[in-house]
PDB file of C-alpha atoms and ligand atoms in Angstrom:
ATOM      1  CA  MET A   1      92.678  86.992  64.301  1.00 90.00           C
ATOM      2  CA  LEU A   2      94.809  88.348  67.153  1.00 92.00           C
ATOM      3  CA  ALA A   3      95.216  85.899  70.125  1.00 92.00           C
ATOM      4  CA  PRO A   4      96.691  87.857  73.068  1.00 92.00           C
ATOM      5  CA  ASN A   5      98.292  85.702  75.599  1.00 92.00           C
ATOM      6  CA  PHE A   6      99.608  87.527  78.581  1.00 96.00           C
ATOM      7  CA  SER A   7     101.155  84.905  80.609  1.00 95.00           C
ATOM      8  CA  PRO A   8     103.849  85.329  81.994  1.00 96.00           C
ATOM      9  CA  PHE A   9     102.642  89.018  82.813  1.00 98.00           C
ATOM     10  CA  PRO A  10     104.867  91.183  80.459  1.00 98.00           C
ATOM     11  CA  LEU A  11     106.625  93.655  83.316  1.00 98.00           C
ATOM     12  CA  LEU A  12     107.726  96.659  81.349  1.00 98.00           C
ATOM     13  CA  LYS A  13     110.814  99.378  82.607  1.00 98.00           C
ATOM     14  CA  THR A  14     111.025 102.539  81.740  1.00 98.00           C
ATOM     15  CA  GLU A  15     113.742 105.298  82.677  1.00 98.00           C
ATOM     16  CA  ARG A  16     112.013 105.898  86.013  1.00 98.00           C
ATOM     17  CA  LEU A  17     109.165 103.722  86.077  1.00 98.00           C
ATOM     18  CA  LEU A  18     108.069  99.787  86.586  1.00 98.00           C
ATOM     19  CA  LEU A  19     104.616  98.632  85.122  1.00 98.00           C
ATOM     20  CA  ARG A  20     103.716  95.176  86.971  1.00 98.00           C
ATOM     21  CA  GLN A  21     100.907  93.270  87.256  1.00 98.00           C
ATOM     22  CA  PHE A  22      97.957  94.138  89.759  1.00 98.00           C
ATOM     23  CA  THR A  23      97.779  92.339  92.684  1.00 98.00           C
ATOM     24  CA  LEU A  24      94.865  92.342  95.263  1.00 98.00           C
ATOM     25  CA  ALA A  25      97.628  94.173  97.571  1.00 98.00           C
ATOM     26  CA  ASP A  26      97.150  97.273  95.432  1.00 98.00           C
ATOM     27  CA  ALA A  27      93.622  97.912  96.657  1.00 98.00           C
ATOM     28  CA  ALA A  28      94.470 100.866  98.868  1.00 98.00           C
ATOM     29  CA  GLY A  29      96.187 102.794  96.269  1.00 98.00           C
ATOM     30  CA  VAL A  30      93.630 102.247  93.704  1.00 98.00           C
ATOM     31  CA  HIS A  31      90.882 103.315  96.137  1.00 98.00           C
ATOM     32  CA  GLN A  32      92.508 106.161  97.172  1.00 98.00           C
ATOM     33  CA  LEU A  33      93.159 107.217  93.408  1.00 98.00           C
ATOM     34  CA  ARG A  34      89.471 105.966  92.152  1.00 98.00           C
ATOM     35  CA  SER A  35      87.752 107.712  94.573  1.00 98.00           C
ATOM     36  CA  ASP A  36      89.643 111.133  93.937  1.00 98.00           C
ATOM     37  CA  ASP A  37      86.663 113.430  92.188  1.00 95.00           C
ATOM     38  CA  ALA A  38      89.491 115.541  90.388  1.00 96.00           C
ATOM     39  CA  VAL A  39      90.967 112.289  89.074  1.00 97.00           C
ATOM     40  CA  MET A  40      87.809 110.821  88.238  1.00 96.00           C
ATOM     41  CA  GLN A  41      86.285 114.045  86.779  1.00 93.00           C
ATOM     42  CA  PHE A  42      86.881 112.964  83.079  1.00 93.00           C
ATOM     43  CA  ILE A  43      86.320 109.286  83.613  1.00 93.00           C
ATOM     44  CA  ASN A  44      82.793 107.920  83.338  1.00 89.00           C
ATOM     45  CA  ARG A  45      83.057 105.259  86.112  1.00 91.00           C
ATOM     46  CA  PRO A  46      81.733 105.243  89.785  1.00 93.00           C
ATOM     47  CA  LEU A  47      84.101 106.351  92.205  1.00 96.00           C
ATOM     48  CA  THR A  48      85.174 103.827  94.616  1.00 98.00           C
ATOM     49  CA  GLN A  49      83.376 104.249  98.041  1.00 98.00           C
ATOM     50  CA  THR A  50      85.481 101.351 100.020  1.00 98.00           C
ATOM     51  CA  ILE A  51      88.617  99.052  99.870  1.00 98.00           C
ATOM     52  CA  GLU A  52      86.254  96.229  98.440  1.00 98.00           C
ATOM     53  CA  ASP A  53      84.998  98.397  95.302  1.00 98.00           C
ATOM     54  CA  ALA A  54      88.803  98.859  94.645  1.00 98.00           C
ATOM     55  CA  GLU A  55      89.394  95.039  95.122  1.00 98.00           C
ATOM     56  CA  ALA A  56      86.475  94.336  92.626  1.00 98.00           C
ATOM     57  CA  TRP A  57      88.014  96.469  90.242  1.00 98.00           C
ATOM     58  CA  ILE A  58      91.666  94.716  90.477  1.00 98.00           C
ATOM     59  CA  GLN A  59      89.753  91.451  90.279  1.00 98.00           C
ATOM     60  CA  LEU A  60      87.978  92.491  86.696  1.00 97.00           C
ATOM     61  CA  ILE A  61      91.455  93.773  85.835  1.00 97.00           C
ATOM     62  CA  LEU A  62      92.893  90.157  86.453  1.00 98.00           C
ATOM     63  CA  ASP A  63      89.820  88.288  84.808  1.00 97.00           C
ATOM     64  CA  ALA A  64      90.094  90.274  81.782  1.00 97.00           C
ATOM     65  CA  LEU A  65      94.093  89.859  81.714  1.00 97.00           C
ATOM     66  CA  GLN A  66      93.535  85.780  82.085  1.00 96.00           C
ATOM     67  CA  LYS A  67      90.593  85.779  79.182  1.00 94.00           C
ATOM     68  CA  GLY A  68      93.035  87.872  77.024  1.00 94.00           C
ATOM     69  CA  ASP A  69      90.514  90.375  76.838  1.00 95.00           C
ATOM     70  CA  GLY A  70      92.678  93.517  78.369  1.00 97.00           C
ATOM     71  CA  ILE A  71      95.702  94.138  79.892  1.00 98.00           C
ATOM     72  CA  THR A  72      96.382  96.937  82.651  1.00 98.00           C
ATOM     73  CA  TRP A  73      99.467  97.696  84.562  1.00 98.00           C
ATOM     74  CA  CYS A  74     100.049  98.905  87.749  1.00 98.00           C
ATOM     75  CA  ILE A  75     102.251 101.957  87.701  1.00 98.00           C
ATOM     76  CA  CYS A  76     105.155 102.006  90.256  1.00 98.00           C
ATOM     77  CA  LEU A  77     108.194 104.385  90.792  1.00 98.00           C
ATOM     78  CA  LYS A  78     111.100 102.180  89.895  1.00 97.00           C
ATOM     79  CA  ASN A  79     112.440 102.791  93.719  1.00 95.00           C
ATOM     80  CA  GLU A  80     109.277 101.909  95.314  1.00 97.00           C
ATOM     81  CA  THR A  81     107.764  99.153  93.086  1.00 96.00           C
ATOM     82  CA  ALA A  82     105.280  97.764  95.933  1.00 96.00           C
ATOM     83  CA  THR A  83     103.578 101.329  95.897  1.00 97.00           C
ATOM     84  CA  HIS A  84     101.026 101.755  93.207  1.00 98.00           C
ATOM     85  CA  VAL A  85     100.677 105.364  91.987  1.00 98.00           C
ATOM     86  CA  GLY A  86      98.551 104.873  88.922  1.00 98.00           C
ATOM     87  CA  SER A  87      97.372 102.603  86.329  1.00 98.00           C
ATOM     88  CA  ILE A  88      97.608 102.387  82.191  1.00 98.00           C
ATOM     89  CA  GLY A  89      96.111  99.579  80.065  1.00 98.00           C
ATOM     90  CA  LEU A  90      94.793  98.299  76.573  1.00 98.00           C
ATOM     91  CA  TRP A  91      91.245  97.131  77.068  1.00 97.00           C
ATOM     92  CA  ARG A  92      88.321  96.711  74.885  1.00 96.00           C
ATOM     93  CA  ILE A  93      90.365  94.801  72.831  1.00 97.00           C
ATOM     94  CA  GLU A  94      89.034  94.103  69.250  1.00 97.00           C
ATOM     95  CA  LYS A  95      90.641  90.902  68.090  1.00 96.00           C
ATOM     96  CA  GLU A  96      89.771  90.863  64.645  1.00 96.00           C
ATOM     97  CA  ASN A  97      90.539  94.431  64.012  1.00 97.00           C
ATOM     98  CA  TYR A  98      94.109  94.220  65.905  1.00 97.00           C
ATOM     99  CA  ARG A  99      92.912  96.986  67.799  1.00 98.00           C
ATOM    100  CA  ALA A 100      92.693  98.012  71.349  1.00 98.00           C
ATOM    101  CA  GLU A 101      92.031 101.271  73.394  1.00 98.00           C
ATOM    102  CA  ILE A 102      94.195 102.553  75.763  1.00 98.00           C
ATOM    103  CA  GLY A 103      93.431 104.239  79.369  1.00 98.00           C
ATOM    104  CA  TYR A 104      95.296 105.516  81.898  1.00 98.00           C
ATOM    105  CA  MET A 105      95.539 107.641  85.204  1.00 98.00           C
ATOM    106  CA  ILE A 106      98.215 108.770  87.707  1.00 98.00           C
ATOM    107  CA  GLU A 107      98.503 110.213  91.155  1.00 98.00           C
ATOM    108  CA  PRO A 108      97.884 114.202  91.222  1.00 98.00           C
ATOM    109  CA  GLN A 109     101.329 114.890  93.006  1.00 97.00           C
ATOM    110  CA  LEU A 110     102.703 113.105  90.348  1.00 98.00           C
ATOM    111  CA  GLN A 111     101.276 114.442  86.854  1.00 98.00           C
ATOM    112  CA  GLY A 112     102.839 117.065  84.457  1.00 98.00           C
ATOM    113  CA  LYS A 113     106.179 115.676  85.135  1.00 98.00           C
ATOM    114  CA  GLY A 114     106.412 113.237  82.526  1.00 98.00           C
ATOM    115  CA  TYR A 115     105.492 110.098  83.813  1.00 98.00           C
ATOM    116  CA  MET A 116     102.780 108.906  81.998  1.00 98.00           C
ATOM    117  CA  TYR A 117     104.431 110.121  78.607  1.00 98.00           C
ATOM    118  CA  GLU A 118     107.100 107.681  79.757  1.00 98.00           C
ATOM    119  CA  ALA A 119     104.380 105.065  80.662  1.00 98.00           C
ATOM    120  CA  LEU A 120     102.656 105.526  77.217  1.00 98.00           C
ATOM    121  CA  GLN A 121     105.428 104.991  74.949  1.00 98.00           C
ATOM    122  CA  ALA A 122     106.276 101.946  76.402  1.00 98.00           C
ATOM    123  CA  VAL A 123     102.794 100.315  76.684  1.00 98.00           C
ATOM    124  CA  ALA A 124     102.305 101.495  72.669  1.00 98.00           C
ATOM    125  CA  HIS A 125     105.481  99.819  72.119  1.00 97.00           C
ATOM    126  CA  TYR A 126     104.454  96.480  73.816  1.00 97.00           C
ATOM    127  CA  GLY A 127     100.869  96.875  72.108  1.00 97.00           C
ATOM    128  CA  PHE A 128     102.190  97.313  68.462  1.00 97.00           C
ATOM    129  CA  THR A 129     105.163  94.843  68.666  1.00 95.00           C
ATOM    130  CA  ASP A 130     104.429  91.786  70.904  1.00 95.00           C
ATOM    131  CA  MET A 131     100.670  92.126  70.937  1.00 96.00           C
ATOM    132  CA  ARG A 132     100.822  93.115  67.167  1.00 95.00           C
ATOM    133  CA  LEU A 133      98.173  95.516  67.397  1.00 97.00           C
ATOM    134  CA  HIS A 134      97.473  97.743  64.221  1.00 97.00           C
ATOM    135  CA  SER A 135      95.651 100.380  65.898  1.00 98.00           C
ATOM    136  CA  VAL A 136      95.271 102.044  69.155  1.00 98.00           C
ATOM    137  CA  GLU A 137      92.383 104.385  70.252  1.00 98.00           C
ATOM    138  CA  ALA A 138      91.925 106.799  73.025  1.00 98.00           C
ATOM    139  CA  ARG A 139      88.589 108.106  73.890  1.00 98.00           C
ATOM    140  CA  ILE A 140      88.607 111.419  75.723  1.00 98.00           C
ATOM    141  CA  ASP A 141      86.571 114.171  76.879  1.00 96.00           C
ATOM    142  CA  PRO A 142      87.610 117.190  74.950  1.00 96.00           C
ATOM    143  CA  GLY A 143      87.870 118.839  78.241  1.00 95.00           C
ATOM    144  CA  ASN A 144      90.690 116.911  79.419  1.00 97.00           C
ATOM    145  CA  VAL A 145      93.276 119.032  78.208  1.00 98.00           C
ATOM    146  CA  ALA A 146      95.965 116.762  79.846  1.00 98.00           C
ATOM    147  CA  SER A 147      94.844 113.805  78.223  1.00 98.00           C
ATOM    148  CA  ALA A 148      94.466 115.385  74.842  1.00 98.00           C
ATOM    149  CA  ALA A 149      98.208 117.160  75.230  1.00 98.00           C
ATOM    150  CA  LEU A 150      99.663 113.503  76.162  1.00 98.00           C
ATOM    151  CA  LEU A 151      98.295 112.082  73.054  1.00 98.00           C
ATOM    152  CA  LYS A 152      99.474 114.584  70.675  1.00 98.00           C
ATOM    153  CA  LYS A 153     102.689 114.341  72.289  1.00 98.00           C
ATOM    154  CA  SER A 154     102.418 110.516  71.726  1.00 98.00           C
ATOM    155  CA  SER A 155     101.754 111.155  67.908  1.00 96.00           C
ATOM    156  CA  PHE A 156      98.105 110.348  68.436  1.00 98.00           C
ATOM    157  CA  VAL A 157      95.631 112.172  65.888  1.00 97.00           C
ATOM    158  CA  GLN A 158      92.334 113.097  66.493  1.00 98.00           C
ATOM    159  CA  GLU A 159      89.629 111.305  64.057  1.00 97.00           C
ATOM    160  CA  ALA A 160      86.193 111.934  65.323  1.00 98.00           C
ATOM    161  CA  LEU A 161      84.416 114.310  67.767  1.00 98.00           C
ATOM    162  CA  PHE A 162      81.014 112.925  68.880  1.00 98.00           C
ATOM    163  CA  LYS A 163      78.849 115.613  70.530  1.00 98.00           C
ATOM    164  CA  GLU A 164      76.984 114.944  73.820  1.00 97.00           C
ATOM    165  CA  ASN A 165      77.269 110.945  73.308  1.00 96.00           C
ATOM    166  CA  TYR A 166      77.427 110.064  76.929  1.00 91.00           C
ATOM    167  CA  PHE A 167      75.797 111.038  80.073  1.00 90.00           C
ATOM    168  CA  ASN A 168      78.476 111.755  82.836  1.00 85.00           C
ATOM    169  CA  ARG A 169      77.790 113.261  86.170  1.00 84.00           C
ATOM    170  CA  GLY A 170      74.232 114.684  85.273  1.00 89.00           C
ATOM    171  CA  HIS A 171      75.228 116.251  81.697  1.00 90.00           C
ATOM    172  CA  PHE A 172      75.896 114.965  78.283  1.00 95.00           C
ATOM    173  CA  ALA A 173      79.213 115.193  77.612  1.00 94.00           C
ATOM    174  CA  ASP A 174      81.512 115.240  74.073  1.00 97.00           C
ATOM    175  CA  THR A 175      83.856 112.394  73.162  1.00 97.00           C
ATOM    176  CA  ALA A 176      87.079 113.170  71.237  1.00 98.00           C
ATOM    177  CA  VAL A 177      88.526 109.984  69.456  1.00 98.00           C
ATOM    178  CA  TYR A 178      92.115 109.559  68.682  1.00 98.00           C
ATOM    179  CA  SER A 179      94.068 106.883  67.339  1.00 98.00           C
ATOM    180  CA  LYS A 180      97.862 105.892  66.576  1.00 97.00           C
ATOM    181  CA  LEU A 181      98.364 103.350  63.753  1.00 97.00           C
ATOM    182  CA  ALA A 182     101.304 100.928  64.540  1.00 95.00           C
ATOM    183  CA  PRO A 183     104.646 102.359  63.124  1.00 89.00           C
ATOM    184  CA  ASN A 184     106.051  99.549  60.788  1.00 70.00           C
ATOM    185  CA  TYR A 185     103.245  97.396  60.054  1.00 58.00           C
ATOM    186  CA  VAL A 186     103.807  94.227  58.549  1.00 52.00           C
ATOM    187  CA  GLN A 187     100.408  92.411  57.077  1.00 51.00           C
ATOM    188  CA  ALA A 188      99.138  89.748  59.121  1.00 51.00           C
ATOM    189  CA  ASN A 189      99.381  86.390  57.501  1.00 46.00           C
ATOM    190  CA  GLU A 190      96.023  84.985  59.032  1.00 45.00           C
TER     191      GLU A 190
HETATM  192  C1  COA B 201      96.099 112.481  81.772  1.00 90.05           C
HETATM  193  C2  COA B 201      97.092 112.504  82.952  1.00 90.05           C
HETATM  194  C3  COA B 201      97.321 110.847  82.662  1.00 90.05           C
HETATM  195  C4  COA B 201      98.409 113.003  82.313  1.00 90.05           C
HETATM  196  O1  COA B 201      99.464 112.330  82.928  1.00 90.05           O
HETATM  197  P1  COA B 201     100.922 113.225  83.055  1.00 90.05           P
HETATM  198  O2  COA B 201     101.721 112.367  83.766  1.00 90.05           O
HETATM  199  O3  COA B 201     100.666 114.212  84.016  1.00 90.05           O
HETATM  200  O4  COA B 201     101.533 113.365  81.791  1.00 90.05           O
HETATM  201  P2  COA B 201     102.791 114.133  81.303  1.00 90.05           P
HETATM  202  O5  COA B 201     103.669 114.654  82.734  1.00 90.05           O
HETATM  203  O6  COA B 201     103.533 112.965  80.730  1.00 90.05           O
HETATM  204  O7  COA B 201     102.508 115.041  80.204  1.00 90.05           O
HETATM  205  C5  COA B 201     102.586 114.785  78.949  1.00 90.05           C
HETATM  206  C6  COA B 201     102.574 116.070  78.126  1.00 90.05           C
HETATM  207  O8  COA B 201     100.950 116.429  78.613  1.00 90.05           O
HETATM  208  C7  COA B 201     100.842 117.793  78.845  1.00 90.05           C
HETATM  209  N1  COA B 201     100.188 117.966  79.962  1.00 90.05           N
HETATM  210  C8  COA B 201     100.069 117.191  81.273  1.00 90.05           C
HETATM  211  N2  COA B 201      99.313 118.021  82.014  1.00 90.05           N
HETATM  212  C9  COA B 201      98.701 119.031  81.455  1.00 90.05           C
HETATM  213  C10 COA B 201      97.852 119.607  81.891  1.00 90.05           C
HETATM  214  N3  COA B 201      97.193 119.926  82.878  1.00 90.05           N
HETATM  215  N4  COA B 201      97.383 120.945  80.818  1.00 90.05           N
HETATM  216  C11 COA B 201      98.101 121.116  79.314  1.00 90.05           C
HETATM  217  N5  COA B 201      99.040 119.752  79.353  1.00 90.05           N
HETATM  218  C12 COA B 201      99.536 119.038  79.927  1.00 90.05           C
HETATM  219  C13 COA B 201     102.262 117.885  79.253  1.00 90.05           C
HETATM  220  O9  COA B 201     102.924 119.235  79.323  1.00 90.05           O
HETATM  221  C14 COA B 201     103.158 117.169  78.293  1.00 90.05           C
HETATM  222  O10 COA B 201     103.798 117.712  77.434  1.00 90.05           O
HETATM  223  P3  COA B 201     105.076 118.730  76.940  1.00 90.05           P
HETATM  224  O11 COA B 201     106.097 117.686  77.380  1.00 90.05           O
HETATM  225  O12 COA B 201     105.168 118.837  75.688  1.00 90.05           O
HETATM  226  O13 COA B 201     104.926 119.732  77.826  1.00 90.05           O
HETATM  227  C15 COA B 201      96.973 113.012  84.040  1.00 90.05           C
HETATM  228  O14 COA B 201      96.642 114.171  84.285  1.00 90.05           O
HETATM  229  C16 COA B 201      95.972 111.961  84.916  1.00 90.05           C
HETATM  230  O15 COA B 201      95.909 110.883  85.320  1.00 90.05           O
HETATM  231  N6  COA B 201      94.492 112.491  84.848  1.00 90.05           N
HETATM  232  C17 COA B 201      93.529 112.143  85.750  1.00 90.05           C
HETATM  233  C18 COA B 201      92.871 110.736  84.888  1.00 90.05           C
HETATM  234  C19 COA B 201      92.307 110.699  83.648  1.00 90.05           C
HETATM  235  O16 COA B 201      91.715 111.710  83.055  1.00 90.05           O
HETATM  236  N7  COA B 201      92.969 110.004  82.754  1.00 90.05           N
HETATM  237  C20 COA B 201      92.777 109.871  81.128  1.00 90.05           C
HETATM  238  C21 COA B 201      91.209 109.646  80.956  1.00 90.05           C
HETATM  239  S1  COA B 201      91.223 109.770  79.248  1.00 90.05           S
END
């Protein structure tokens, strides 16, 4: 059985990004992103209405981290490491199955520049090596072409399509399930 331990918090560095731990000081940036209707279009979560909502979201992230139930990184540009520009995380960890779900978002003005691809490679590497995950899944709205392109570029494969299985913004929406297996899986001795 997987027993994730995220202490000390694993900082991840890529060519242009630093992925660091969230603090409550990131609430304004989180609120800006999570209150943006376009960014949240395919994410079945309520938009934040206030900075306090963003603080509550960060607190959930920090609680999950402490319990080993999930890890979410605050994405920053390397030359501005105090400024949140997005998030990426491994959550819904199925410890018995060595499996987790990945989720991500980045500010609109930074989209389409390869940043999330960079972040996803680092997080997948961490998940498969340090965390010893066997598989990572992503659940997306098939209409989310940016997310689908990112996953395909990152060697995720679509495995399922659930028809109208969730109710989002007044209509029933489909879910495409993608997954990626650990590249060099060594059988766990449990
Ligand atoms: C999905 C998201 C995280 C992608 O991040 P990004 O930094 O813009 O993605 P990248 O620039 O790294 O692009 C990765 C690949 O996807 C492609 N892509 C990105 N946006 C695209 C778009 N709108 N349409 C088509 N392809 C797109 C890129 O072209 C690239 O492939 P390529 O190098 O072969 O051309 C970003 O669009 C986002 O934050 N969306 C809002 C939140 C969201 O929907 N999150 C996912 C919920 S499942």
